[in-house]
Tab-separated table of C-alpha atoms in Angstrom:
chain	number	residue	atom	x	y	z
A	12	UNK	CA	109.134	89.295	65.914
A	13	UNK	CA	105.463	89.820	65.112
A	14	UNK	CA	104.108	92.972	66.699
A	15	UNK	CA	100.456	93.977	66.979
A	16	UNK	CA	98.595	96.807	68.677
A	17	UNK	CA	95.041	96.019	69.811
A	18	UNK	CA	92.657	98.838	70.776
A	19	UNK	CA	89.574	97.980	72.817
A	20	UNK	CA	87.442	101.142	72.614
A	21	UNK	CA	84.418	101.407	74.895
A	22	UNK	CA	82.408	104.573	75.649
A	23	UNK	CA	83.736	104.640	79.218
A	24	UNK	CA	87.387	103.662	78.678
A	25	UNK	CA	90.007	102.814	76.081
A	26	UNK	CA	92.474	99.970	76.555
A	27	UNK	CA	95.517	99.387	74.361
A	28	UNK	CA	97.522	96.151	74.333
A	29	UNK	CA	100.896	95.788	72.616
A	30	UNK	CA	101.512	92.172	71.617
A	31	UNK	CA	105.029	90.960	70.801
A	32	UNK	CA	104.968	87.393	69.446
A	33	UNK	CA	101.672	86.883	71.300
A	34	UNK	CA	103.252	88.075	74.572
A	35	UNK	CA	101.544	91.028	76.231
A	36	UNK	CA	104.360	93.579	76.338
A	37	UNK	CA	102.536	96.739	77.407
A	38	UNK	CA	99.036	97.724	78.469
A	39	UNK	CA	97.581	101.233	78.570
A	40	UNK	CA	94.239	102.194	80.083
A	41	UNK	CA	92.570	105.592	79.873
A	42	UNK	CA	89.164	106.258	81.382
A	43	UNK	CA	87.217	109.203	80.041
A	44	UNK	CA	86.718	110.761	83.462
A	45	UNK	CA	90.395	110.259	84.406
A	46	UNK	CA	92.004	111.266	81.134
A	47	UNK	CA	95.789	111.607	81.255
A	48	UNK	CA	97.222	115.077	81.829
A	49	UNK	CA	100.827	114.185	80.943
A	50	UNK	CA	101.959	116.325	78.028
A	51	UNK	CA	99.326	118.996	78.656
A	52	UNK	CA	100.532	122.600	78.741
A	53	UNK	CA	99.061	124.964	81.368
A	54	UNK	CA	99.278	128.629	82.202
A	55	UNK	CA	99.943	128.285	85.906
A	56	UNK	CA	100.384	130.577	88.875
A	57	UNK	CA	103.003	130.103	91.608
A	58	UNK	CA	101.349	129.508	94.983
A	59	UNK	CA	104.438	128.751	97.069
A	60	UNK	CA	108.217	128.959	96.705
A	61	UNK	CA	110.363	126.588	98.794
A	62	UNK	CA	113.997	127.803	98.917
A	63	UNK	CA	115.026	124.867	101.100
A	64	UNK	CA	113.935	122.384	98.402
A	65	UNK	CA	114.775	124.698	95.494
A	66	UNK	CA	111.262	124.037	94.202
A	67	UNK	CA	107.866	125.663	93.895
A	68	UNK	CA	104.234	124.627	93.874
A	69	UNK	CA	102.242	125.834	90.891
A	70	UNK	CA	98.442	125.948	90.591
A	71	UNK	CA	97.533	124.627	87.148
A	72	UNK	CA	93.862	124.051	87.854
A	73	UNK	CA	94.073	120.417	89.027
A	74	UNK	CA	93.015	119.095	92.429
A	75	UNK	CA	96.563	119.335	93.812
A	76	UNK	CA	99.211	121.956	93.081
A	77	UNK	CA	101.969	120.801	90.726
A	78	UNK	CA	105.629	120.465	91.739
A	79	UNK	CA	108.292	122.442	89.837
A	80	UNK	CA	112.004	121.950	90.592
A	81	UNK	CA	114.576	124.621	89.818
A	82	UNK	CA	116.251	122.299	87.271
A	83	UNK	CA	113.019	122.403	85.250
A	84	UNK	CA	113.305	126.178	84.970
A	85	UNK	CA	116.470	125.938	82.869
A	86	UNK	CA	116.342	128.403	79.999
A	87	UNK	CA	117.699	128.427	76.446
A	88	UNK	CA	121.267	128.845	77.738
A	89	UNK	CA	121.322	125.226	78.914
A	90	UNK	CA	122.589	122.630	76.423
A	91	UNK	CA	120.469	119.622	77.310
A	92	UNK	CA	122.280	116.310	77.242
A	93	UNK	CA	119.088	114.337	76.912
A	94	UNK	CA	115.412	114.929	76.323
A	95	UNK	CA	112.789	112.957	78.199
A	96	UNK	CA	109.322	112.279	76.926
A	97	UNK	CA	106.464	114.615	77.777
A	98	UNK	CA	103.981	111.790	78.117
A	99	UNK	CA	104.139	108.031	78.043
A	100	UNK	CA	106.060	107.049	74.964
A	101	UNK	CA	108.317	108.003	72.185
A	102	UNK	CA	111.092	110.500	72.847
A	103	UNK	CA	114.405	108.705	73.088
A	104	UNK	CA	117.660	109.799	74.642
A	105	UNK	CA	119.396	111.963	72.071
A	106	UNK	CA	123.026	112.441	71.116
A	107	UNK	CA	123.686	115.941	72.389
A	108	UNK	CA	127.208	116.742	73.617
A	109	UNK	CA	128.003	115.637	77.216
A	110	UNK	CA	126.230	117.804	79.725
A	111	UNK	CA	128.271	120.447	81.460
A	112	UNK	CA	127.786	121.166	85.159
A	113	UNK	CA	125.229	123.947	85.468
A	114	UNK	CA	124.826	126.244	88.442
A	115	UNK	CA	121.175	127.246	88.662
A	116	UNK	CA	120.260	130.613	90.061
A	117	UNK	CA	118.294	130.118	93.323
A	118	UNK	CA	114.621	129.562	92.672
A	119	UNK	CA	113.644	132.376	95.057
A	120	UNK	CA	115.447	134.774	92.703
A	121	UNK	CA	113.577	133.478	89.673
A	122	UNK	CA	110.040	132.897	90.930
A	123	UNK	CA	107.701	134.694	93.315
A	124	UNK	CA	104.282	133.891	94.731
A	125	UNK	CA	101.556	134.988	92.299
A	126	UNK	CA	103.833	134.850	89.257
A	127	UNK	CA	102.358	133.312	86.102
A	128	UNK	CA	104.290	130.956	83.833
A	129	UNK	CA	103.769	128.351	81.135
A	130	UNK	CA	104.457	124.770	82.265
A	131	UNK	CA	103.976	121.258	80.923
A	132	UNK	CA	103.082	118.140	82.903
A	133	UNK	CA	106.024	115.736	82.765
A	134	UNK	CA	104.708	113.261	85.343
A	135	UNK	CA	101.110	112.346	86.153
A	136	UNK	CA	99.713	112.851	89.667
A	137	UNK	CA	100.494	109.566	91.422
A	138	UNK	CA	98.885	108.566	94.718
A	139	UNK	CA	98.951	111.508	97.103
A	140	UNK	CA	101.438	113.454	95.004
A	141	UNK	CA	100.464	116.173	92.573
A	142	UNK	CA	101.734	116.376	89.010
A	143	UNK	CA	105.344	117.265	88.255
A	144	UNK	CA	105.756	120.053	85.712
A	145	UNK	CA	108.530	121.627	83.696
A	146	UNK	CA	108.946	125.029	82.101
A	147	UNK	CA	110.889	123.375	79.266
A	148	UNK	CA	108.034	122.721	76.845
A	149	UNK	CA	108.329	119.829	74.366
A	150	UNK	CA	105.706	119.203	71.697
A	151	UNK	CA	105.949	115.759	70.061
A	152	UNK	CA	104.960	115.272	66.446
A	153	UNK	CA	105.105	112.148	64.332
A	154	UNK	CA	108.772	112.447	63.364
A	155	UNK	CA	110.096	115.313	65.492
A	156	UNK	CA	109.805	116.851	68.937
A	157	UNK	CA	109.704	120.649	69.025
A	158	UNK	CA	111.727	122.186	71.866
A	159	UNK	CA	110.868	125.911	72.145
A	160	UNK	CA	113.510	127.879	73.994
A	161	UNK	CA	116.443	125.640	73.003
A	162	UNK	CA	118.690	125.901	69.961
A	163	UNK	CA	119.739	122.311	69.429
A	164	UNK	CA	118.954	119.605	66.889
A	165	UNK	CA	119.319	116.140	68.397
A	166	UNK	CA	119.001	112.728	66.781
A	167	UNK	CA	117.643	109.567	68.374
A	168	UNK	CA	120.419	107.149	69.279
A	169	UNK	CA	118.414	104.364	67.682
A	170	UNK	CA	119.188	105.865	64.272
A	171	UNK	CA	122.702	104.471	63.907
A	172	UNK	CA	123.716	105.171	60.286
A	173	UNK	CA	126.032	108.268	60.330
A	174	UNK	CA	125.009	109.340	56.826
A	175	UNK	CA	121.309	109.127	57.706
A	176	UNK	CA	121.886	111.106	60.886
A	177	UNK	CA	123.616	113.868	58.918
A	178	UNK	CA	120.858	113.869	56.275
A	179	UNK	CA	118.117	114.212	58.889
A	180	UNK	CA	119.955	116.952	60.782
A	181	UNK	CA	120.454	118.930	57.564
A	182	UNK	CA	116.807	118.459	56.562
A	183	UNK	CA	115.520	119.808	59.869
A	184	UNK	CA	117.999	122.683	59.867
A	185	UNK	CA	116.866	123.698	56.389
A	186	UNK	CA	113.229	123.947	57.489
A	187	UNK	CA	113.708	125.798	60.782
A	188	UNK	CA	112.204	129.286	60.666
A	189	UNK	CA	113.200	130.131	64.253
A	190	UNK	CA	116.124	129.209	66.520
A	191	UNK	CA	113.962	126.758	68.478
A	192	UNK	CA	115.311	123.243	68.860
A	193	UNK	CA	114.094	119.900	67.519
A	194	UNK	CA	114.693	116.263	68.377
A	195	UNK	CA	114.557	113.777	65.496
A	196	UNK	CA	112.610	110.700	66.578
A	197	UNK	CA	113.327	107.112	65.567
A	198	UNK	CA	110.233	107.100	63.318
A	199	UNK	CA	111.879	109.790	61.163
A	200	UNK	CA	114.482	107.382	59.779
A	201	UNK	CA	114.087	107.111	55.993
A	202	UNK	CA	111.488	109.876	55.767
A	203	UNK	CA	111.534	112.351	52.883
A	204	UNK	CA	112.329	116.059	53.099
A	205	UNK	CA	108.655	116.794	52.417
A	206	UNK	CA	107.501	114.690	55.382
A	207	UNK	CA	110.056	116.369	57.640
A	208	UNK	CA	109.027	119.787	56.341
A	209	UNK	CA	105.364	119.072	57.072
A	210	UNK	CA	106.183	118.024	60.659
A	211	UNK	CA	108.327	121.112	61.278
A	212	UNK	CA	105.570	123.395	60.008
A	213	UNK	CA	102.868	121.586	61.982
A	214	UNK	CA	104.822	121.811	65.246
A	215	UNK	CA	105.766	125.440	64.645
A	216	UNK	CA	102.108	126.355	64.097
A	217	UNK	CA	101.107	124.317	67.149
A	218	UNK	CA	103.541	126.214	69.386
A	219	UNK	CA	102.276	129.541	68.053
A	220	UNK	CA	98.713	128.427	68.854
A	221	UNK	CA	99.726	127.387	72.400
A	222	UNK	CA	101.310	130.795	73.003
A	223	UNK	CA	98.258	132.588	71.634
A	224	UNK	CA	95.874	130.533	73.787
A	225	UNK	CA	97.966	131.127	76.903
A	226	UNK	CA	98.203	134.869	76.272
A	227	UNK	CA	94.431	135.210	76.226
A	228	UNK	CA	93.774	132.952	79.241
A	229	UNK	CA	93.562	133.743	82.929
A	230	UNK	CA	95.732	131.487	85.080
A	231	UNK	CA	95.285	128.722	85.975
A	232	UNK	CA	94.206	127.567	82.517
A	233	UNK	CA	94.786	124.766	80.030
A	234	UNK	CA	96.734	126.057	77.026
A	235	UNK	CA	97.168	122.762	75.146
A	236	UNK	CA	95.724	119.279	75.633
A	237	UNK	CA	97.720	116.327	74.380
A	238	UNK	CA	96.057	113.693	72.193
A	239	UNK	CA	93.846	111.033	73.755
A	240	UNK	CA	95.244	107.541	74.296
A	241	UNK	CA	94.227	106.042	70.942
A	242	UNK	CA	95.799	108.841	68.898
A	243	UNK	CA	98.889	109.011	71.131
A	244	UNK	CA	99.413	105.330	70.401
A	245	UNK	CA	99.299	106.060	66.673
A	246	UNK	CA	101.715	108.963	67.014
A	247	UNK	CA	104.197	107.261	69.330
A	248	UNK	CA	103.929	103.474	68.976
A	249	UNK	CA	102.606	102.805	65.464
A	250	UNK	CA	105.913	102.462	63.641
A	251	UNK	CA	107.152	100.385	60.708
A	252	UNK	CA	107.883	97.383	62.949
A	253	UNK	CA	104.174	97.062	63.847
A	254	UNK	CA	102.466	94.519	61.579
A	255	UNK	CA	98.856	95.328	62.460
A	256	UNK	CA	96.804	97.778	64.472
A	257	UNK	CA	93.321	96.436	65.218
A	258	UNK	CA	90.366	98.446	66.575
A	259	UNK	CA	87.112	96.872	67.777
A	260	UNK	CA	84.825	99.931	67.489
A	261	UNK	CA	83.712	101.123	64.037
A	262	UNK	CA	83.509	104.829	64.870
A	263	UNK	CA	86.891	104.743	66.596
A	264	UNK	CA	88.340	102.779	63.674
A	265	UNK	CA	87.170	105.472	61.242
A	266	UNK	CA	88.719	108.222	63.391
A	267	UNK	CA	92.007	106.341	63.771
A	268	UNK	CA	92.187	105.419	60.080
A	269	UNK	CA	91.662	109.056	59.052
A	270	UNK	CA	94.341	110.179	61.500
A	271	UNK	CA	96.741	107.545	60.136
A	272	UNK	CA	96.067	108.521	56.512
A	273	UNK	CA	96.831	112.153	57.337
A	274	UNK	CA	99.853	111.583	59.575
A	275	UNK	CA	101.393	108.334	58.326
A	276	UNK	CA	99.897	107.324	54.950
A	277	UNK	CA	102.532	104.603	54.463
A	278	UNK	CA	101.136	102.661	57.435
A	279	UNK	CA	97.417	103.424	57.090
A	280	UNK	CA	96.728	100.102	55.331
A	281	UNK	CA	97.848	98.276	58.492
A	282	UNK	CA	94.913	99.691	60.481
A	283	UNK	CA	92.083	97.138	60.629
A	284	UNK	CA	88.550	97.004	62.011
A	285	UNK	CA	87.774	93.918	64.080
A	286	UNK	CA	84.364	92.460	63.189
A	287	UNK	CA	84.495	89.210	65.156
A	288	UNK	CA	81.762	88.231	67.606
A	289	UNK	CA	84.219	87.267	70.356
A	290	UNK	CA	85.508	90.423	72.095
A	291	UNK	CA	88.902	91.463	70.724
A	292	UNK	CA	90.823	91.126	73.980
A	293	UNK	CA	89.269	87.725	74.696
A	294	UNK	CA	90.112	86.572	71.174
A	295	UNK	CA	93.801	87.152	71.926
A	296	UNK	CA	93.710	86.008	75.556
A	297	UNK	CA	94.419	89.523	76.839
A	298	UNK	CA	91.883	89.458	79.690
A	299	UNK	CA	93.583	86.448	81.289
A	300	UNK	CA	97.006	88.061	80.826
A	301	UNK	CA	95.809	91.255	82.532
A	302	UNK	CA	94.524	89.210	85.458
A	303	UNK	CA	97.926	87.508	85.775
A	304	UNK	CA	99.667	90.900	85.621
A	305	UNK	CA	97.806	91.899	88.790
A	306	UNK	CA	98.919	88.822	90.731
A	307	UNK	CA	101.747	88.898	93.245
A	308	UNK	CA	103.316	85.668	91.982
A	309	UNK	CA	104.605	85.209	88.412
A	310	UNK	CA	105.529	81.694	87.285
A	311	UNK	CA	108.554	81.105	85.073
A	312	UNK	CA	108.577	78.491	82.308
A	313	UNK	CA	111.306	76.570	84.136
A	314	UNK	CA	109.076	76.103	87.183
A	315	UNK	CA	110.630	78.909	89.202
A	316	UNK	CA	108.666	81.998	90.133
A	317	UNK	CA	108.890	85.689	90.999
A	318	UNK	CA	107.217	87.494	93.895
A	319	UNK	CA	106.404	91.186	93.401
A	320	UNK	CA	105.849	93.375	96.459
A	321	UNK	CA	105.157	97.090	96.046
A	322	UNK	CA	105.332	99.798	98.681
A	323	UNK	CA	105.038	103.538	98.243
A	324	UNK	CA	108.816	104.006	98.074
A	325	UNK	CA	110.088	100.892	96.277
A	326	UNK	CA	109.295	97.564	94.636
A	327	UNK	CA	111.005	94.301	95.581
A	328	UNK	CA	111.196	91.241	93.331
A	329	UNK	CA	112.131	87.902	94.880
A	330	UNK	CA	113.398	85.125	92.585
A	331	UNK	CA	112.763	81.497	93.613
A	332	UNK	CA	113.625	78.144	91.992
A	333	UNK	CA	110.218	76.689	92.832
A	334	UNK	CA	109.635	73.363	91.078
A	335	UNK	CA	112.795	73.611	88.954
A	336	UNK	CA	115.524	71.211	90.163
A	337	UNK	CA	117.875	71.243	87.168
A	338	UNK	CA	119.738	68.395	85.511
A	339	UNK	CA	123.331	68.683	86.770
A	340	UNK	CA	124.084	70.693	89.872
A	341	UNK	CA	122.662	73.426	92.068
A	342	UNK	CA	124.773	76.223	90.532
A	343	UNK	CA	123.450	75.402	87.054
A	344	UNK	CA	119.880	75.314	88.382
A	345	UNK	CA	120.319	78.703	90.022
A	346	UNK	CA	121.954	80.236	86.931
A	347	UNK	CA	119.233	79.069	84.564
A	348	UNK	CA	116.487	80.308	86.882
A	349	UNK	CA	118.171	83.694	87.334
A	350	UNK	CA	118.727	84.129	83.580
A	351	UNK	CA	115.069	83.455	82.864
A	352	UNK	CA	114.062	85.697	85.759
A	353	UNK	CA	116.175	88.615	84.467
A	354	UNK	CA	114.209	88.712	81.216
A	355	UNK	CA	110.838	88.169	82.893
A	356	UNK	CA	111.407	90.847	85.543
A	357	UNK	CA	111.927	93.549	82.924
A	358	UNK	CA	108.940	92.297	80.946
A	359	UNK	CA	106.766	92.506	84.054
A	360	UNK	CA	108.077	95.979	84.937
A	361	UNK	CA	107.013	97.144	81.471
A	362	UNK	CA	103.631	95.449	81.602
A	363	UNK	CA	102.840	96.574	85.153
A	364	UNK	CA	104.402	100.001	84.489
A	365	UNK	CA	106.351	99.841	87.726
A	366	UNK	CA	108.762	102.715	88.287
A	367	UNK	CA	110.890	104.271	90.988
A	368	UNK	CA	113.369	102.229	93.047
A	369	UNK	CA	113.386	98.478	92.356
A	370	UNK	CA	115.379	95.810	94.224
A	371	UNK	CA	115.706	92.359	92.644
A	372	UNK	CA	116.745	89.514	94.940
A	373	UNK	CA	118.239	86.915	92.618
A	374	UNK	CA	119.092	83.480	93.982
A	375	UNK	CA	122.631	83.481	95.420
A	376	UNK	CA	125.349	82.429	92.946
A	377	UNK	CA	128.836	81.405	94.042
A	378	UNK	CA	130.662	82.068	90.764
A	379	UNK	CA	131.477	85.642	89.788
A	380	UNK	CA	131.173	84.705	86.102
A	381	UNK	CA	127.593	83.557	86.618
A	382	UNK	CA	126.670	86.787	88.391
A	383	UNK	CA	128.032	88.691	85.406
A	384	UNK	CA	125.969	86.559	82.997
A	385	UNK	CA	122.789	87.412	84.922
A	386	UNK	CA	123.697	91.113	85.080
A	387	UNK	CA	124.400	91.197	81.325
A	388	UNK	CA	121.063	89.471	80.619
A	389	UNK	CA	119.290	92.069	82.753
A	390	UNK	CA	121.035	94.937	80.960
A	391	UNK	CA	120.146	93.477	77.558
A	392	UNK	CA	116.476	93.255	78.534
A	393	UNK	CA	116.475	96.809	79.908
A	394	UNK	CA	117.802	98.174	76.602
A	395	UNK	CA	114.583	97.080	74.886
A	396	UNK	CA	112.492	99.043	77.413
A	397	UNK	CA	111.577	102.572	76.323
A	398	UNK	CA	111.435	103.804	79.911
A	399	UNK	CA	114.804	105.116	81.069
A	400	UNK	CA	116.417	102.795	83.634
A	401	UNK	CA	119.633	102.667	85.656
A	402	UNK	CA	120.937	99.287	86.826
A	403	UNK	CA	123.706	98.801	89.405
A	404	UNK	CA	126.055	95.807	89.509
A	405	UNK	CA	124.770	92.628	91.116
A	406	UNK	CA	126.071	92.192	94.671
A	407	UNK	CA	127.618	89.077	96.229
A	408	UNK	CA	124.262	88.472	97.892
A	409	UNK	CA	122.512	88.439	94.519
A	410	UNK	CA	120.836	91.838	94.967
A	411	UNK	CA	120.394	94.271	92.100
A	412	UNK	CA	119.307	97.854	92.667
A	413	UNK	CA	117.764	99.718	89.754
A	414	UNK	CA	115.565	102.689	88.987
A	415	UNK	CA	112.978	102.991	86.230
A	416	UNK	CA	111.437	106.262	85.102
A	417	UNK	CA	107.809	106.579	86.157
A	418	UNK	CA	105.461	109.023	84.408
A	419	UNK	CA	102.067	107.542	85.261
A	420	UNK	CA	100.350	105.224	87.703
A	421	UNK	CA	101.243	101.538	87.683
A	422	UNK	CA	98.742	98.976	86.450
A	423	UNK	CA	98.016	97.974	90.048
A	424	UNK	CA	97.392	101.562	91.117
A	425	UNK	CA	95.081	102.050	88.162
A	426	UNK	CA	93.037	98.849	88.365
A	427	UNK	CA	93.127	97.980	92.071
A	428	UNK	CA	92.125	99.668	95.310
A	429	UNK	CA	92.867	99.068	98.987
A	430	UNK	CA	90.836	96.228	100.494
A	431	UNK	CA	88.496	97.575	103.220
A	432	UNK	CA	88.314	94.184	104.952
A	433	UNK	CA	91.969	94.084	106.015
A	434	UNK	CA	92.677	97.711	106.989
A	435	UNK	CA	94.217	98.398	103.617
A	436	UNK	CA	96.903	95.714	103.888
A	437	UNK	CA	95.590	93.835	100.832
A	438	UNK	CA	94.359	94.839	97.394
A	439	UNK	CA	91.201	94.112	95.433
A	440	UNK	CA	89.737	95.105	92.072
A	441	UNK	CA	88.364	98.639	92.247
A	442	UNK	CA	84.642	99.310	91.850
A	443	UNK	CA	85.393	101.115	88.564
A	444	UNK	CA	87.163	98.035	87.219
A	445	UNK	CA	84.295	95.776	88.360
A	446	UNK	CA	81.733	98.071	86.722
A	447	UNK	CA	83.747	98.157	83.502
A	448	UNK	CA	83.936	94.337	83.427
A	449	UNK	CA	80.195	94.079	84.179
A	450	UNK	CA	79.326	96.356	81.259
A	451	UNK	CA	81.535	94.299	78.956
A	452	UNK	CA	79.759	91.125	80.050
A	453	UNK	CA	76.397	92.836	79.481
A	454	UNK	CA	77.450	93.860	75.984
A	455	UNK	CA	78.674	90.332	75.196
A	456	UNK	CA	75.389	88.744	76.330
A	457	UNK	CA	73.364	91.354	74.415
A	458	UNK	CA	75.218	90.539	71.210
A	459	UNK	CA	74.663	86.822	71.692
A	460	UNK	CA	70.943	87.274	72.538
A	461	UNK	CA	68.753	88.053	69.531
A	462	UNK	CA	65.920	90.570	69.750
A	463	UNK	CA	65.599	93.984	71.302
A	464	UNK	CA	64.103	93.084	74.680
A	465	UNK	CA	65.326	94.683	77.885
A	466	UNK	CA	68.046	93.165	80.050
A	467	UNK	CA	68.632	93.036	83.808
A	468	UNK	CA	72.214	93.497	84.995
A	469	UNK	CA	72.711	91.871	88.410
A	470	UNK	CA	75.794	93.222	90.231
A	471	UNK	CA	77.113	93.728	93.762
A	472	UNK	CA	75.611	96.681	95.640
A	473	UNK	CA	78.889	98.665	95.378
A	474	UNK	CA	78.885	98.291	91.611
A	475	UNK	CA	75.177	99.123	91.388
A	476	UNK	CA	75.738	102.288	93.422
A	477	UNK	CA	78.601	103.325	91.138
A	478	UNK	CA	76.515	102.764	87.979
A	479	UNK	CA	73.761	104.900	89.498
A	480	UNK	CA	76.120	107.808	90.242
A	481	UNK	CA	79.613	108.328	88.827
A	482	UNK	CA	79.229	105.527	86.276
A	483	UNK	CA	75.764	106.496	85.069
A	484	UNK	CA	77.242	108.000	81.911
A	485	UNK	CA	79.007	104.714	81.154
A	486	UNK	CA	75.726	102.804	81.401
A	487	UNK	CA	73.829	105.376	79.327
A	488	UNK	CA	76.464	105.216	76.595
A	489	UNK	CA	76.215	101.418	76.433
A	490	UNK	CA	72.403	101.495	76.381
A	491	UNK	CA	72.566	103.862	73.413
A	492	UNK	CA	75.104	101.627	71.746
A	493	UNK	CA	72.983	98.491	72.224
A	494	UNK	CA	69.595	100.066	71.545
A	495	UNK	CA	68.089	98.032	74.406
A	496	UNK	CA	66.788	98.960	77.838
A	497	UNK	CA	68.947	97.901	80.788
A	498	UNK	CA	67.901	97.660	84.443
A	499	UNK	CA	70.586	97.443	87.112
A	500	UNK	CA	69.719	95.060	89.958
A	501	UNK	CA	71.601	94.632	93.243
A	502	UNK	CA	72.592	91.016	93.880
A	503	UNK	CA	72.307	89.648	97.354
A	504	UNK	CA	74.523	86.618	96.721
A	505	UNK	CA	78.112	85.994	95.629
A	506	UNK	CA	81.209	88.173	95.725
A	507	UNK	CA	81.852	91.660	94.379
A	508	UNK	CA	82.931	90.339	90.976
A	509	UNK	CA	79.900	88.114	90.287
A	510	UNK	CA	77.733	89.401	87.423
A	511	UNK	CA	74.457	88.038	86.099
A	512	UNK	CA	72.704	89.195	82.928
A	513	UNK	CA	69.112	88.051	82.389
A	514	UNK	CA	66.060	89.148	80.371
A	515	UNK	CA	64.316	92.000	82.169
């Protein structure tokens, strides 16, 4: 399988596409004004303790107080059976001994209003909910994850060779200068003792710096900010199975290349600067694939289709045969459609970053053996997904219930907003997304138009208002980048997504 990572870096937002054999597998978007807080470490202050929920709300300086459950207060006495990522990618389930049943002391005996503590964001604020935080800090490096407060060395399950697992465990143990724990990541496989030593020392120094920053800060305060999207992608996704990483901005390319040479010199030569005139995402058909990822209906190659419906509490996926009629009998038609759907559902869950409770309504199958084939195909597809999922057996009615770990907003939540013309029952592209697309179109026309004359950007009044207020910095950054004057003009015709660029 050919794997590429494409980074579209604009002054107002960064978009990252992961291509697997020309299929868009994952998409990440980070806007400068809405930068991710997952993985950040804060010195927080408890504002409310809820004994009935065995949880507390902690002020970490964000708009909404963060949620802390008693299970996330577990101390160094707890042997953790698995370690979840503190961010979006990269920390796999590890091979610690089976978890023992732990009785937590009541949260009201451990926390009090006004108490200060160090916490890390494990789940982004989503919708009306504040961030979820944990007191179990984890600091990911290139090859290891540092786990202060634990005394365990775990190895990624994806490293299967017993001898290699023993070698890596011994190498980490030899470099530990404190009893703190470490998780060996998949990327560490085959690395030298020197590379492991460098990562241990880096993470140890980083933790000391976090503690020092927190000690001198007044809560609520940020003690450690995780890397931005582009560098997180290098740290967590840019592994040996990636053939190329392509960046379309020269300054960002230089920054990423330097980071790669320092952190992963073996792979630095795979980082490339895109110099084409056609925008990078258009060159690879990404824009059209993003548009399809926002649609409710997803067509299958067989002629069948999926229908995705999202509510606040769950997502339902309906599988339909559509135009596919098969060649032999109805059971074969249904089986083939369901098998294709099983793979496509998981692919769409990854791409759309859908989490929480998911119900898949496969087409009814009479034969138990066929239901098992579909379930096995679904399980096989889920194993390739880095997000932790649980899948229950398929029922006689063809229903599958599953959960998928959610750490950030879905693609729809990020790129769409409630439609004001139907009392919020529908969805439309948000004004931020429209403004971002308009600026890209302006940049494309400017590159194709010789000279340095001014340009007029004609957009819908909502987009014009955004570019005059919250998005003014985006426009200013692009004007500086182009070296040409730009005048924003309100259009009186067409829909919200119509853009016209003309000489000023």
